Short mmCIF file of C-alpha atoms in Angstrom, two decimals:
data_model
loop_
_atom_site.label_atom_id
_atom_site.label_comp_id
_atom_site.label_asym_id
_atom_site.label_seq_id
_atom_site.Cartn_x
_atom_site.Cartn_y
_atom_site.Cartn_z
CA MET I 1 44.64 -45.07 88.10
CA LYS I 2 44.90 -41.25 87.04
CA PHE I 3 47.30 -40.54 84.09
CA SER I 4 48.96 -36.91 83.73
CA THR I 5 51.07 -35.40 80.86
CA GLY I 6 53.88 -33.53 81.02
CA PHE I 7 52.13 -30.57 79.53
CA GLY I 8 49.61 -28.88 81.82
CA TRP I 9 46.49 -26.87 80.35
CA THR I 10 48.41 -23.67 81.39
CA ARG I 11 51.47 -23.88 79.06
CA LEU I 12 48.76 -24.04 75.67
CA PRO I 13 48.61 -20.23 75.93
CA LEU I 14 52.58 -19.71 75.72
CA LEU I 15 52.57 -22.56 73.07
CA ALA I 16 49.63 -20.72 70.62
CA ALA I 17 52.05 -17.19 71.47
CA ALA I 18 54.79 -19.03 70.29
CA PHE I 19 53.39 -20.27 66.85
CA ILE I 20 51.74 -17.08 65.98
CA PHE I 21 55.16 -14.63 66.53
CA GLY I 22 56.84 -17.73 64.40
CA SER I 23 54.25 -17.17 61.44
CA ALA I 24 55.11 -13.48 61.74
CA LEU I 25 58.52 -13.93 61.30
CA THR I 26 58.08 -16.29 58.18
CA VAL I 27 55.73 -13.68 56.61
CA SER I 28 58.38 -10.76 57.23
CA ALA I 29 61.27 -12.78 56.09
CA GLN I 30 59.54 -12.77 52.40
CA ILE I 31 61.11 -9.95 49.77
CA ILE I 32 58.79 -8.18 47.90
CA ALA I 33 60.33 -6.42 44.92
CA PRO I 34 60.41 -2.29 45.04
CA THR I 35 58.10 -0.70 42.33
CA PRO I 36 60.08 1.22 39.59
CA ALA I 37 59.57 4.73 39.97
CA ALA I 38 58.12 6.53 36.98
CA PRO I 39 59.98 9.12 35.01
CA ASP I 40 60.21 12.55 35.48
CA ASP I 41 57.62 14.51 33.15
CA GLU I 42 60.11 16.91 32.14
CA ALA I 43 62.91 14.44 31.00
CA ALA I 44 59.84 12.40 28.98
CA GLU I 45 59.12 15.88 27.32
CA ALA I 46 62.53 16.36 26.33
CA ALA I 47 63.03 13.19 25.07
CA GLU I 48 59.88 13.23 22.61
CA ALA I 49 61.08 16.85 21.32
CA PRO I 50 61.66 16.91 17.81
CA ASP I 51 65.41 17.59 17.10
CA VAL I 52 66.05 20.28 14.11
CA ASN I 53 68.35 17.66 12.76
CA ASP I 54 65.36 15.15 11.98
CA PRO I 55 64.20 14.47 8.20
CA ASP I 56 61.22 16.49 7.23
CA VAL I 57 58.57 14.31 6.42
CA LEU I 58 56.38 16.61 4.34
CA LYS I 59 59.40 17.11 2.01
CA GLY I 60 58.19 17.11 -1.63
CA ILE I 61 54.72 17.17 -1.17
CA ASP I 62 52.31 20.07 -1.71
CA VAL I 63 50.53 20.49 1.13
CA ASP I 64 47.31 22.51 -0.93
CA LYS I 65 46.74 19.07 -3.05
CA LEU I 66 46.23 16.97 0.46
CA ASP I 67 42.62 15.42 0.23
CA TRP I 68 41.82 16.69 3.68
CA SER I 69 38.07 15.58 3.15
CA GLN I 70 39.39 12.42 4.22
CA LEU I 71 39.78 13.58 8.02
CA ALA I 72 35.91 14.12 7.76
CA VAL I 73 34.93 11.58 10.29
CA ASP I 74 32.92 11.75 13.70
CA ALA I 75 35.21 11.16 16.31
CA GLY I 76 32.64 9.85 18.53
CA THR I 77 31.56 7.15 16.17
CA GLY I 78 34.16 6.65 13.58
CA ILE I 79 31.76 7.09 10.88
CA ASP I 80 31.89 9.34 7.72
CA PRO I 81 29.16 11.15 7.90
CA LEU I 82 29.04 11.64 4.07
CA ALA I 83 28.88 8.31 3.79
CA ALA I 84 26.62 7.64 6.07
CA LYS I 85 24.01 10.11 4.59
CA ARG I 86 24.58 8.27 1.40
CA ARG I 87 23.74 5.14 3.12
CA ALA I 88 20.62 6.79 4.63
CA GLU I 89 19.59 7.94 1.49
CA ALA I 90 19.86 4.42 -0.15
CA ALA I 91 18.02 3.04 2.53
CA ALA I 92 14.95 5.24 2.02
CA LYS I 93 14.93 4.74 -1.53
CA GLU I 94 14.98 1.13 -0.95
CA GLY I 95 12.26 1.23 1.55
CA LEU I 96 8.78 2.05 1.14
CA ASP I 97 7.55 5.19 -0.53
CA TRP I 98 4.20 6.84 0.82
CA SER I 99 2.00 9.96 -0.71
CA SER I 100 -1.31 10.78 0.11
CA ASN I 101 -3.39 13.38 -1.65
CA PRO I 102 -6.89 14.64 -0.26
CA ASN I 103 -10.25 13.90 -2.86
CA ALA I 104 -12.86 16.28 -2.85
CA ASN I 105 -15.52 13.60 -1.56
CA GLY I 106 -13.65 13.21 1.64
CA SER I 107 -11.50 10.34 0.63
CA SER I 108 -7.74 10.07 0.24
CA ALA I 109 -5.50 8.67 -2.66
CA VAL I 110 -2.88 6.83 -1.11
CA THR I 111 0.10 5.27 -3.05
CA VAL I 112 2.60 3.19 -2.00
CA LYS I 113 5.57 1.81 -3.97
CA GLN I 114 8.89 0.49 -3.44
CA SER I 115 11.80 -0.41 -5.61
CA VAL I 116 13.10 -3.97 -5.95
CA PHE I 117 15.65 -4.25 -8.48
CA SER I 118 17.80 -1.28 -9.35
CA PHE I 119 19.59 -2.51 -12.37
CA TRP I 120 16.16 -1.88 -14.70
CA ASP I 121 14.20 0.28 -12.14
CA THR I 122 12.08 -2.30 -11.35
CA ARG I 123 9.13 -0.98 -8.69
CA VAL I 124 6.11 -2.50 -7.24
CA GLY I 125 3.50 -0.40 -5.56
CA ALA I 126 -0.45 0.17 -4.97
CA ASP I 127 -2.89 2.77 -5.42
CA MET I 128 -5.45 3.20 -3.24
CA THR I 129 -8.93 5.25 -2.36
CA VAL I 130 -9.19 5.17 1.26
CA THR I 131 -12.48 6.64 2.68
CA SER I 132 -12.91 7.94 6.22
CA GLU I 133 -15.99 6.33 8.15
CA PRO I 134 -18.35 9.46 9.42
CA LYS I 135 -18.46 10.33 13.06
CA THR I 136 -21.57 12.36 13.29
CA MET I 137 -24.79 12.46 11.33
CA SER I 138 -23.77 15.58 9.72
CA GLU I 139 -20.40 14.12 8.28
CA LEU I 140 -22.67 11.22 6.87
CA LEU I 141 -24.93 13.54 5.27
CA ALA I 142 -22.39 15.75 3.67
CA GLN I 143 -20.45 12.66 2.23
CA LYS I 144 -23.72 11.42 0.74
CA ALA I 145 -24.35 14.99 -1.00
CA THR I 146 -21.21 14.72 -2.09
CA ASN I 147 -20.97 11.19 -3.75
CA GLY I 148 -24.84 11.55 -5.25
CA GLY I 149 -26.50 10.04 -2.40
CA SER I 150 -23.96 7.25 -1.58
CA LEU I 151 -20.85 6.61 0.68
CA PRO I 152 -17.57 6.64 -1.15
CA GLN I 153 -16.25 3.18 -1.19
CA SER I 154 -12.71 2.16 -0.43
CA SER I 155 -10.76 0.61 -3.43
CA GLY I 156 -7.36 0.04 -4.69
CA SER I 157 -5.16 -1.17 -7.41
CA ALA I 158 -1.37 -3.24 -7.26
CA TRP I 159 1.21 -2.60 -10.02
CA ALA I 160 4.47 -3.47 -11.15
CA ALA I 161 6.50 -1.44 -13.41
CA ALA I 162 10.05 -1.89 -14.94
CA THR I 163 12.29 0.54 -16.93
CA ALA I 164 14.72 -0.88 -19.11
CA PRO I 165 17.23 0.62 -21.90
CA GLY I 166 16.32 0.66 -25.71
CA ALA I 167 18.07 -0.73 -28.81
CA GLY I 168 20.53 1.61 -29.91
CA ALA I 169 19.53 4.31 -32.26
CA ILE I 170 16.10 2.81 -32.87
CA TRP I 171 15.02 3.71 -29.07
CA ASP I 172 16.58 4.52 -26.05
CA LYS I 173 14.11 3.33 -23.27
CA THR I 174 11.80 0.76 -22.69
CA ALA I 175 9.06 0.63 -19.91
CA VAL I 176 6.69 -2.22 -18.87
CA GLU I 177 3.91 -1.77 -16.33
CA ALA I 178 1.26 -4.44 -15.14
CA ARG I 179 -1.98 -3.29 -12.91
CA VAL I 180 -4.45 -5.67 -11.14
CA ASP I 181 -7.77 -4.13 -9.89
CA PRO I 182 -9.70 -6.88 -7.74
CA GLY I 183 -12.14 -4.90 -6.98
CA ALA I 184 -13.47 -4.32 -10.62
CA GLU I 185 -11.95 -7.35 -11.92
CA HIS I 186 -9.66 -5.36 -14.36
CA SER I 187 -5.96 -6.16 -15.47
CA LYS I 188 -3.48 -4.48 -17.86
CA ILE I 189 -0.53 -5.08 -19.08
CA GLY I 190 1.32 -2.87 -21.43
CA ALA I 191 4.70 -2.02 -23.01
CA SER I 192 5.96 1.29 -24.43
CA LEU I 193 8.92 2.12 -26.41
CA SER I 194 10.31 5.60 -26.82
CA LYS I 195 13.05 7.71 -27.93
CA SER I 196 13.68 11.61 -26.73
CA MET I 197 16.14 13.94 -29.03
CA PRO I 198 16.75 17.60 -28.56
CA LEU I 199 15.89 19.92 -31.42
CA SER I 200 17.22 23.33 -30.12
CA GLY I 201 18.24 24.87 -26.80
CA ASP I 202 15.80 23.39 -24.06
CA THR I 203 13.46 22.10 -26.48
CA SER I 204 13.01 18.57 -27.15
CA LEU I 205 11.13 15.66 -29.01
CA THR I 206 9.99 12.60 -27.49
CA LEU I 207 8.02 9.83 -29.75
CA GLN I 208 6.71 7.23 -28.08
CA ASN I 209 4.94 3.66 -29.26
CA GLY I 210 2.67 1.89 -26.71
CA TYR I 211 1.05 -1.55 -26.85
CA SER I 212 -1.21 -3.00 -24.43
CA VAL I 213 -3.93 -5.47 -23.24
CA ASN I 214 -6.68 -4.82 -21.18
CA GLN I 215 -8.83 -7.81 -19.42
CA GLN I 216 -12.24 -7.06 -18.04
CA GLY I 217 -14.49 -9.56 -16.00
CA THR I 218 -18.13 -9.68 -15.04
CA THR I 219 -19.25 -11.01 -11.89
CA ALA I 220 -21.46 -13.90 -12.15
CA VAL I 221 -25.13 -13.89 -11.09
CA PRO I 222 -28.06 -16.68 -10.69
CA GLY I 223 -28.67 -17.80 -13.97
CA ILE I 224 -25.72 -15.65 -15.77
CA GLY I 225 -22.49 -17.00 -15.72
CA GLY I 226 -19.25 -14.41 -15.74
CA HIS I 227 -17.17 -14.21 -18.44
CA VAL I 228 -13.99 -12.02 -19.71
CA THR I 229 -13.21 -10.05 -22.45
CA ARG I 230 -9.72 -8.54 -23.80
CA ASN I 231 -9.31 -5.11 -25.38
CA TYR I 232 -5.68 -4.96 -27.61
CA GLU I 233 -4.90 -1.45 -28.13
CA THR I 234 -2.07 0.41 -29.57
CA ASP I 235 -1.00 4.33 -29.49
CA GLN I 236 1.39 6.61 -31.07
CA THR I 237 2.62 10.05 -29.17
CA ALA I 238 4.73 12.75 -30.14
CA LYS I 239 5.57 15.15 -27.01
CA ILE I 240 7.56 18.54 -27.48
CA THR I 241 8.52 20.21 -24.61
CA LEU I 242 9.93 23.48 -23.79
CA ALA I 243 12.17 23.34 -20.50
CA ASP I 244 12.79 26.89 -20.27
CA THR I 245 8.82 27.96 -19.91
CA GLY I 246 7.83 24.68 -18.69
CA THR I 247 5.66 24.08 -21.68
CA SER I 248 4.53 20.75 -23.37
CA ILE I 249 2.58 20.08 -26.24
CA THR I 250 1.15 16.50 -27.09
CA ALA I 251 -0.28 14.88 -30.18
CA GLY I 252 -1.13 11.28 -30.91
CA GLN I 253 -3.50 8.69 -31.99
CA THR I 254 -4.87 5.50 -30.57
CA LEU I 255 -6.30 2.45 -32.16
CA SER I 256 -8.59 -0.52 -30.43
CA THR I 257 -9.86 -3.63 -31.37
CA THR I 258 -13.22 -2.25 -29.80
CA ASP I 259 -12.96 0.68 -32.38
CA ASP I 260 -12.61 0.67 -36.27
CA LYS I 261 -10.66 3.73 -36.64
CA TRP I 262 -7.61 5.84 -35.15
CA LEU I 263 -8.72 8.44 -32.40
CA ARG I 264 -6.63 11.43 -32.80
CA LYS I 265 -5.70 13.59 -29.58
CA VAL I 266 -3.86 16.93 -29.15
CA GLY I 267 -3.17 18.34 -25.75
CA ALA I 268 -0.88 20.65 -23.79
CA GLU I 269 0.10 21.44 -20.50
CA GLN I 270 1.68 24.23 -18.41
CA LYS I 271 3.94 23.89 -15.27
CA LEU I 272 2.75 27.07 -13.26
CA PHE I 273 4.54 26.59 -9.89
CA ASP I 274 6.72 23.68 -8.27
CA ASN I 275 3.76 21.40 -7.62
CA ILE I 276 0.87 23.26 -9.44
CA THR I 277 0.03 21.81 -13.25
CA VAL I 278 -2.71 23.09 -15.80
CA SER I 279 -3.48 20.72 -18.93
CA GLY I 280 -5.92 20.97 -21.54
CA SER I 281 -7.05 18.14 -24.11
CA VAL I 282 -9.07 18.19 -26.73
CA GLY I 283 -9.65 14.48 -28.51
CA GLU I 284 -11.89 12.41 -31.18
CA THR I 285 -14.39 9.76 -29.97
CA SER I 286 -15.61 6.55 -31.21
CA GLN I 287 -19.20 8.20 -31.85
CA GLY I 288 -17.74 11.13 -33.47
CA ALA I 289 -17.91 13.70 -31.04
CA LEU I 290 -15.17 15.49 -29.62
CA ASN I 291 -13.99 15.04 -25.84
CA LYS I 292 -12.55 18.23 -24.48
CA SER I 293 -11.07 18.53 -20.97
CA VAL I 294 -9.36 21.41 -18.96
CA THR I 295 -7.81 19.91 -15.52
CA ALA I 296 -5.63 21.52 -13.03
CA GLY I 297 -3.53 19.45 -10.71
CA PHE I 298 -1.54 19.75 -7.40
CA LYS I 299 0.58 17.15 -6.31
CA LYS I 300 2.59 16.92 -2.88
CA SER I 301 4.73 13.86 -1.63
CA TRP I 302 6.23 13.38 1.87
#
């Protein structure tokens, strides 16, 4: 038995065309709201133009007294350059401060310090002597000749210091310092009280009393045990500074538990240039002889 439908395969294209045409009419029947036209530029400028009858916003304000520095802002970053500079200087001050000076024997004196507490100006740091390894035989012989036949050795000590205010009219500054040298088995802790007062013009007088405890240890060797010795010391110093000439004169005396009398000392220092000073001193020793010295110093930090 054979079945047949009322629609033949030849009518399918017509039905498809009718469906597509009906879909197109449905889409075209949807209404799209028109985009509002932009206002005329000339009309907008005319609307924003100030009127002569508008109130004066600067009435009663002295323009010459305005703080125009508030406008000193970097438009690209929105950062005040003066405030940024102050923050950079504060960050550099709080960070590590390195300085290095070459020695005559080929080594370098390196100092590093850092501020840890700004209220009492508390600082920690280290003083090191750093030697360089000789690369050639000529450098090796030169270093031995400079150091008495032996090579210079690296060493260093760690320290901490703090400066605090004084007690009214008695003294105006208190300084405390502690230092440890592991290589030499030496340590020291001391404190000083100072009072500064002007004399006349650019001349000032500074009086200082210092107290310290020095501890020295010895390394144990076979048959002999190590031991520790302590030395207590006090000193009194008076210093006159002439600011206009860069000259300072110092006189003082020192007493320690290893000596049975006060040892007196006088000295002077003259500043020649920004980083160059010349100083000389004459002091007594526990043996009775005089200790004389004249030194010149150059110091540069970067």
